[in-house]
Amino acid sequence: MWVITVFINKDDIKMYEFETEKEAREAYRHIRGYKLLTEMVTLEPSPALVTI
């Protein structure tokens, strides 16, 4: 998942989520203001690492 975080002012932050990098980069070009493009990565624990 890709996320664009836009800082409009000190009290207003908007976040947009995208499934692909291509979608996110296209939207990034059209969004005005201070913005960050981030790839969100989630890791699932390996069964061998989980202890009960």
Short mmCIF file of C-alpha atoms in Angstrom, two decimals:
data_model
loop_
_atom_site.label_atom_id
_atom_site.label_comp_id
_atom_site.label_asym_id
_atom_site.label_seq_id
_atom_site.Cartn_x
_atom_site.Cartn_y
_atom_site.Cartn_z
CA MET A 1 0.00 0.00 0.00
CA TRP A 2 1.16 3.51 -0.76
CA VAL A 3 0.17 6.58 1.26
CA ILE A 4 0.41 10.28 0.47
CA THR A 5 0.33 12.48 3.56
CA VAL A 6 -0.42 16.15 2.88
CA PHE A 7 0.27 18.83 5.49
CA ILE A 8 -2.06 21.73 4.71
CA ASN A 9 -1.41 23.71 7.88
CA LYS A 10 -0.45 22.88 11.46
CA ASP A 11 -3.94 21.58 12.26
CA ASP A 12 -4.97 19.99 8.96
CA ILE A 13 -3.44 16.78 7.64
CA LYS A 14 -4.93 14.62 4.89
CA MET A 15 -3.93 11.10 3.92
CA TYR A 16 -4.63 9.26 0.67
CA GLU A 17 -4.15 5.51 0.19
CA PHE A 18 -3.28 3.75 -3.07
CA GLU A 19 -2.84 0.11 -4.01
CA THR A 20 -0.02 0.66 -6.51
CA GLU A 21 3.02 2.91 -6.74
CA LYS A 22 1.94 4.06 -10.20
CA GLU A 23 -1.41 5.36 -8.88
CA ALA A 24 0.29 7.09 -5.97
CA ARG A 25 2.92 8.80 -8.10
CA GLU A 26 0.31 10.05 -10.57
CA ALA A 27 -1.76 11.58 -7.76
CA TYR A 28 1.40 12.96 -6.09
CA ARG A 29 2.10 15.11 -9.16
CA HIS A 30 -1.31 16.80 -8.87
CA ILE A 31 -1.44 17.39 -5.11
CA ARG A 32 -0.27 20.78 -3.92
CA GLY A 33 1.38 21.54 -0.59
CA TYR A 34 3.95 19.82 1.58
CA LYS A 35 3.52 16.11 0.95
CA LEU A 36 5.18 12.78 1.67
CA LEU A 37 4.89 9.60 -0.37
CA THR A 38 5.35 6.47 1.73
CA GLU A 39 5.26 2.76 1.01
CA MET A 40 3.59 0.89 3.85
CA VAL A 41 5.00 -2.58 4.39
CA THR A 42 3.52 -5.11 6.78
CA LEU A 43 5.38 -8.21 7.79
CA GLU A 44 3.67 -11.30 9.07
CA PRO A 45 5.56 -13.17 11.76
CA SER A 46 6.99 -16.53 10.84
CA PRO A 47 5.45 -19.45 12.78
CA ALA A 48 8.98 -20.43 13.81
CA LEU A 49 9.43 -17.05 15.54
CA VAL A 50 6.17 -17.12 17.47
CA THR A 51 6.47 -18.54 20.99
CA ILE A 52 3.57 -19.51 23.20
#
